[in-house]
Amino acid sequence: MRFDLHEVGSQNAYKLLAATVMPRPIAWVVTLDAQGRLNAAPYSFFNVMGPSPPTVAIGIMADPERGFKDTARNILDTGEFVVNLVPERLVQAMNVTAIDAPRGVDELTLAGLATAPSAHVRPPRIAESPVAFECVSLSSVVTGPAQVVVIGRVLAVHVADDCVLDAERAHIDTPRLDLVARSYGSDYVRSHDTFSLVRPKWSDRHGPKPE
């Protein structure tokens, strides 16, 4: 069946995208507003976009009644944010920070989460998160009246010491991170059920490439 997205409406378009593009990593974003107040919220329209420069992108949708949430406003106002990744042990705390709190409320306090200082940006990172990216905004693309894509440059990556296998070679014990991702509806997925594939080489299958 074909769905023409200009005909199905934004709600059904969201359902189609969220139900088919999965799993999606979760950006647990910490920001500060202009007055220095903390904000945290999870976003699953998120991924890494490249290493040169190290780049991430986050899709942020506005509430139909309240407009853009504090995260978008804070990033646009200050240009700084921290993306924390979510291990399974913190999913309940992450869910608390998704609450539709009034503006200016510190969701990290609501969730009982401690913070640790960042090295290059003002917003702190979530201390218990095994991975955190310190970011500055490269650009923001308004893709519609109720959504914006924030593109950020990663200045530093914090990885829990017990998840680093070889710091010099940047080898990480990824399974030990125990990260979760967003599935469809209200479901989440774990990252342990994996399999490996060897990338094919043209020369192995077809011989040398023509000059």
mmCIF file of C-alpha atoms in Angstrom:
data_model
loop_
_atom_site.group_PDB
_atom_site.id
_atom_site.type_symbol
_atom_site.label_atom_id
_atom_site.label_comp_id
_atom_site.label_asym_id
_atom_site.label_seq_id
_atom_site.Cartn_x
_atom_site.Cartn_y
_atom_site.Cartn_z
ATOM 1 C CA MET A 1 0.000 0.000 0.000
ATOM 2 C CA ARG A 2 1.218 3.476 -0.840
ATOM 3 C CA PHE A 3 0.711 6.378 1.576
ATOM 4 C CA ASP A 4 0.960 9.836 0.017
ATOM 5 C CA LEU A 5 2.033 11.877 3.008
ATOM 6 C CA HIS A 6 0.556 15.121 1.759
ATOM 7 C CA GLU A 7 -2.841 13.405 1.981
ATOM 8 C CA VAL A 8 -2.687 11.431 5.247
ATOM 9 C CA GLY A 9 -2.124 14.367 7.612
ATOM 10 C CA SER A 10 0.704 15.044 10.039
ATOM 11 C CA GLN A 11 -0.535 12.666 12.743
ATOM 12 C CA ASN A 12 -0.617 9.671 10.425
ATOM 13 C CA ALA A 13 2.642 10.755 8.804
ATOM 14 C CA TYR A 14 4.252 10.641 12.248
ATOM 15 C CA LYS A 15 2.839 7.167 12.869
ATOM 16 C CA LEU A 16 4.157 5.865 9.560
ATOM 17 C CA LEU A 17 7.645 7.260 10.106
ATOM 18 C CA ALA A 18 7.906 6.232 13.761
ATOM 19 C CA ALA A 19 6.582 2.723 13.117
ATOM 20 C CA THR A 20 8.953 1.997 10.251
ATOM 21 C CA VAL A 21 12.180 3.860 11.069
ATOM 22 C CA MET A 22 13.285 1.905 14.109
ATOM 23 C CA PRO A 23 15.134 1.470 16.324
ATOM 24 C CA ARG A 24 15.925 5.145 16.806
ATOM 25 C CA PRO A 25 18.615 6.234 19.291
ATOM 26 C CA ILE A 26 17.480 8.579 22.024
ATOM 27 C CA ALA A 27 19.056 12.002 22.485
ATOM 28 C CA TRP A 28 18.556 12.913 26.139
ATOM 29 C CA VAL A 29 19.212 16.621 25.726
ATOM 30 C CA VAL A 30 20.299 18.924 28.547
ATOM 31 C CA THR A 31 20.222 22.695 27.996
ATOM 32 C CA LEU A 32 20.350 25.926 29.968
ATOM 33 C CA ASP A 33 18.123 28.897 29.269
ATOM 34 C CA ALA A 34 19.347 32.486 29.190
ATOM 35 C CA GLN A 35 18.746 32.732 32.950
ATOM 36 C CA GLY A 36 20.809 29.607 33.632
ATOM 37 C CA ARG A 37 17.878 27.302 34.410
ATOM 38 C CA LEU A 38 18.308 23.602 33.591
ATOM 39 C CA ASN A 39 16.115 21.668 31.193
ATOM 40 C CA ALA A 40 16.209 18.039 30.063
ATOM 41 C CA ALA A 41 14.100 16.143 27.552
ATOM 42 C CA PRO A 42 14.422 13.002 25.388
ATOM 43 C CA TYR A 43 14.171 13.041 21.577
ATOM 44 C CA SER A 44 14.146 9.987 19.326
ATOM 45 C CA PHE A 45 14.329 11.768 15.972
ATOM 46 C CA PHE A 46 18.103 11.828 16.375
ATOM 47 C CA ASN A 47 21.310 10.434 14.943
ATOM 48 C CA VAL A 48 24.968 11.080 14.213
ATOM 49 C CA MET A 49 25.577 12.608 10.775
ATOM 50 C CA GLY A 50 29.335 12.362 10.192
ATOM 51 C CA PRO A 51 32.813 12.603 11.756
ATOM 52 C CA SER A 52 34.467 15.530 9.924
ATOM 53 C CA PRO A 53 33.357 17.599 11.728
ATOM 54 C CA PRO A 54 31.649 15.323 14.262
ATOM 55 C CA THR A 55 27.995 16.150 13.717
ATOM 56 C CA VAL A 56 24.627 15.184 15.194
ATOM 57 C CA ALA A 57 21.102 16.136 14.168
ATOM 58 C CA ILE A 58 17.976 16.319 16.320
ATOM 59 C CA GLY A 59 14.446 16.741 15.024
ATOM 60 C CA ILE A 60 12.328 18.762 17.467
ATOM 61 C CA MET A 61 8.572 19.069 17.089
ATOM 62 C CA ALA A 62 6.450 21.791 18.634
ATOM 63 C CA ASP A 63 3.458 21.146 20.845
ATOM 64 C CA PRO A 64 0.283 22.155 18.966
ATOM 65 C CA GLU A 65 -0.828 24.397 21.852
ATOM 66 C CA ARG A 66 2.375 25.426 23.662
ATOM 67 C CA GLY A 67 4.718 25.750 20.704
ATOM 68 C CA PHE A 68 8.363 24.705 20.859
ATOM 69 C CA LYS A 69 9.557 23.209 24.111
ATOM 70 C CA ASP A 70 12.342 24.633 26.244
ATOM 71 C CA THR A 71 14.991 22.504 24.527
ATOM 72 C CA ALA A 72 14.528 24.134 21.128
ATOM 73 C CA ARG A 73 14.264 27.617 22.599
ATOM 74 C CA ASN A 74 17.367 27.152 24.729
ATOM 75 C CA ILE A 75 19.469 25.801 21.863
ATOM 76 C CA LEU A 76 18.371 28.652 19.593
ATOM 77 C CA ASP A 77 19.055 31.210 22.343
ATOM 78 C CA THR A 78 22.398 29.881 23.641
ATOM 79 C CA GLY A 79 23.759 27.629 20.881
ATOM 80 C CA GLU A 80 24.848 24.968 23.386
ATOM 81 C CA PHE A 81 23.512 21.572 24.448
ATOM 82 C CA VAL A 82 24.592 18.169 25.736
ATOM 83 C CA VAL A 83 23.272 14.923 24.274
ATOM 84 C CA ASN A 84 23.260 12.065 26.773
ATOM 85 C CA LEU A 85 22.524 8.485 25.724
ATOM 86 C CA VAL A 86 20.137 6.300 27.687
ATOM 87 C CA PRO A 87 21.105 2.971 29.322
ATOM 88 C CA GLU A 88 18.342 0.616 30.358
ATOM 89 C CA ARG A 89 18.870 1.336 34.058
ATOM 90 C CA LEU A 90 17.863 4.980 33.468
ATOM 91 C CA VAL A 91 14.776 4.508 31.290
ATOM 92 C CA GLN A 92 12.376 5.357 34.099
ATOM 93 C CA ALA A 93 14.253 8.551 34.912
ATOM 94 C CA MET A 94 14.370 9.405 31.206
ATOM 95 C CA ASN A 95 10.615 8.928 31.016
ATOM 96 C CA VAL A 96 10.113 11.331 33.921
ATOM 97 C CA THR A 97 11.967 14.046 32.008
ATOM 98 C CA ALA A 98 9.505 13.631 29.105
ATOM 99 C CA ILE A 99 6.739 15.112 31.282
ATOM 100 C CA ASP A 100 4.856 18.141 29.941
ATOM 101 C CA ALA A 101 6.157 20.382 32.712
ATOM 102 C CA PRO A 102 5.638 24.168 32.761
ATOM 103 C CA ARG A 103 8.419 26.281 31.322
ATOM 104 C CA GLY A 104 11.408 26.730 33.583
ATOM 105 C CA VAL A 105 10.947 23.453 35.489
ATOM 106 C CA ASP A 106 14.136 21.438 36.065
ATOM 107 C CA GLU A 107 13.232 17.933 34.893
ATOM 108 C CA LEU A 108 16.528 16.532 36.177
ATOM 109 C CA THR A 109 15.494 17.421 39.722
ATOM 110 C CA LEU A 110 12.096 15.803 39.147
ATOM 111 C CA ALA A 111 13.845 12.616 38.045
ATOM 112 C CA GLY A 112 16.377 12.679 40.903
ATOM 113 C CA LEU A 113 19.348 12.871 38.542
ATOM 114 C CA ALA A 114 22.736 14.339 39.395
ATOM 115 C CA THR A 115 24.800 16.305 36.890
ATOM 116 C CA ALA A 116 28.506 16.609 36.122
ATOM 117 C CA PRO A 117 30.188 19.678 34.612
ATOM 118 C CA SER A 118 30.963 19.841 30.916
ATOM 119 C CA ALA A 119 34.375 20.926 29.636
ATOM 120 C CA HIS A 120 33.428 23.163 26.700
ATOM 121 C CA VAL A 121 29.780 24.185 27.111
ATOM 122 C CA ARG A 122 27.701 25.599 29.946
ATOM 123 C CA PRO A 123 24.998 22.892 30.165
ATOM 124 C CA PRO A 124 26.091 19.980 32.361
ATOM 125 C CA ARG A 125 25.851 16.320 31.448
ATOM 126 C CA ILE A 126 23.833 13.658 33.250
ATOM 127 C CA ALA A 127 26.330 12.063 35.609
ATOM 128 C CA GLU A 128 24.938 8.516 35.379
ATOM 129 C CA SER A 129 24.710 8.434 31.598
ATOM 130 C CA PRO A 130 27.514 6.289 30.137
ATOM 131 C CA VAL A 131 27.860 8.533 27.072
ATOM 132 C CA ALA A 132 27.500 12.290 26.674
ATOM 133 C CA PHE A 133 28.237 14.579 23.723
ATOM 134 C CA GLU A 134 29.060 18.231 24.368
ATOM 135 C CA CYS A 135 27.648 20.153 21.399
ATOM 136 C CA VAL A 136 27.397 23.607 19.893
ATOM 137 C CA SER A 137 24.804 24.466 17.291
ATOM 138 C CA LEU A 138 26.047 24.621 13.708
ATOM 139 C CA SER A 139 22.680 25.517 12.245
ATOM 140 C CA SER A 140 18.951 25.091 12.707
ATOM 141 C CA VAL A 141 16.699 24.295 9.779
ATOM 142 C CA VAL A 142 13.013 25.103 10.108
ATOM 143 C CA THR A 143 11.343 22.302 8.146
ATOM 144 C CA GLY A 144 7.773 23.318 8.932
ATOM 145 C CA PRO A 145 5.692 25.575 11.165
ATOM 146 C CA ALA A 146 5.873 23.023 13.978
ATOM 147 C CA GLN A 147 9.298 21.430 13.594
ATOM 148 C CA VAL A 148 12.968 22.312 13.463
ATOM 149 C CA VAL A 149 16.107 20.260 12.853
ATOM 150 C CA VAL A 150 19.044 21.255 15.046
ATOM 151 C CA ILE A 151 22.454 20.347 13.655
ATOM 152 C CA GLY A 152 25.209 20.328 16.236
ATOM 153 C CA ARG A 153 28.968 19.943 16.233
ATOM 154 C CA VAL A 154 30.286 17.559 18.887
ATOM 155 C CA LEU A 155 33.169 19.111 20.811
ATOM 156 C CA ALA A 156 33.768 16.296 23.296
ATOM 157 C CA VAL A 157 32.545 12.783 24.016
ATOM 158 C CA HIS A 158 32.393 11.499 27.585
ATOM 159 C CA VAL A 159 32.378 7.699 27.962
ATOM 160 C CA ALA A 160 32.204 5.875 31.286
ATOM 161 C CA ASP A 161 35.662 4.602 32.226
ATOM 162 C CA ASP A 162 34.517 0.994 32.615
ATOM 163 C CA CYS A 163 33.208 1.040 29.027
ATOM 164 C CA VAL A 164 36.527 2.091 27.455
ATOM 165 C CA LEU A 165 38.596 -0.840 26.176
ATOM 166 C CA ASP A 166 41.462 1.107 24.592
ATOM 167 C CA ALA A 167 41.480 4.883 24.965
ATOM 168 C CA GLU A 168 44.322 5.472 22.485
ATOM 169 C CA ARG A 169 42.511 3.594 19.719
ATOM 170 C CA ALA A 170 39.026 4.770 20.831
ATOM 171 C CA HIS A 171 37.779 1.203 21.274
ATOM 172 C CA ILE A 172 34.547 1.150 23.286
ATOM 173 C CA ASP A 173 32.786 -1.787 24.944
ATOM 174 C CA THR A 174 29.497 -0.996 23.256
ATOM 175 C CA PRO A 175 27.456 -3.856 24.779
ATOM 176 C CA ARG A 176 28.482 -2.689 28.257
ATOM 177 C CA LEU A 177 26.909 0.716 27.560
ATOM 178 C CA ASP A 178 23.552 -1.125 27.692
ATOM 179 C CA LEU A 179 21.814 1.515 25.584
ATOM 180 C CA VAL A 180 18.159 1.451 24.645
ATOM 181 C CA ALA A 181 16.424 2.892 21.598
ATOM 182 C CA ARG A 182 12.922 3.929 20.691
ATOM 183 C CA SER A 183 10.690 1.550 18.801
ATOM 184 C CA TYR A 184 7.084 2.210 17.722
ATOM 185 C CA GLY A 185 4.286 3.505 19.937
ATOM 186 C CA SER A 186 5.455 3.494 23.547
ATOM 187 C CA ASP A 187 7.847 0.581 23.028
ATOM 188 C CA TYR A 188 11.620 0.553 23.408
ATOM 189 C CA VAL A 189 14.273 -1.917 22.281
ATOM 190 C CA ARG A 190 17.480 -3.168 23.839
ATOM 191 C CA SER A 191 20.796 -3.227 21.988
ATOM 192 C CA HIS A 192 22.024 -6.732 22.843
ATOM 193 C CA ASP A 193 20.537 -8.827 20.023
ATOM 194 C CA THR A 194 23.123 -8.187 17.316
ATOM 195 C CA PHE A 195 24.741 -10.016 14.412
ATOM 196 C CA SER A 196 27.755 -9.310 12.193
ATOM 197 C CA LEU A 197 28.240 -8.995 8.443
ATOM 198 C CA VAL A 198 31.487 -8.702 6.516
ATOM 199 C CA ARG A 199 31.313 -5.872 3.996
ATOM 200 C CA PRO A 200 31.878 -7.260 0.490
ATOM 201 C CA LYS A 201 34.853 -6.191 -1.628
ATOM 202 C CA TRP A 202 34.590 -5.774 -5.387
ATOM 203 C CA SER A 203 38.016 -7.367 -5.949
ATOM 204 C CA ASP A 204 37.034 -10.535 -4.091
ATOM 205 C CA ARG A 205 33.964 -11.045 -6.266
ATOM 206 C CA HIS A 206 34.863 -9.557 -9.616
ATOM 207 C CA GLY A 207 38.630 -9.108 -9.719
ATOM 208 C CA PRO A 208 40.527 -5.837 -10.128
ATOM 209 C CA LYS A 209 38.559 -2.725 -10.978
ATOM 210 C CA PRO A 210 39.071 -1.405 -14.533
ATOM 211 C CA GLU A 211 41.491 1.500 -14.794
#
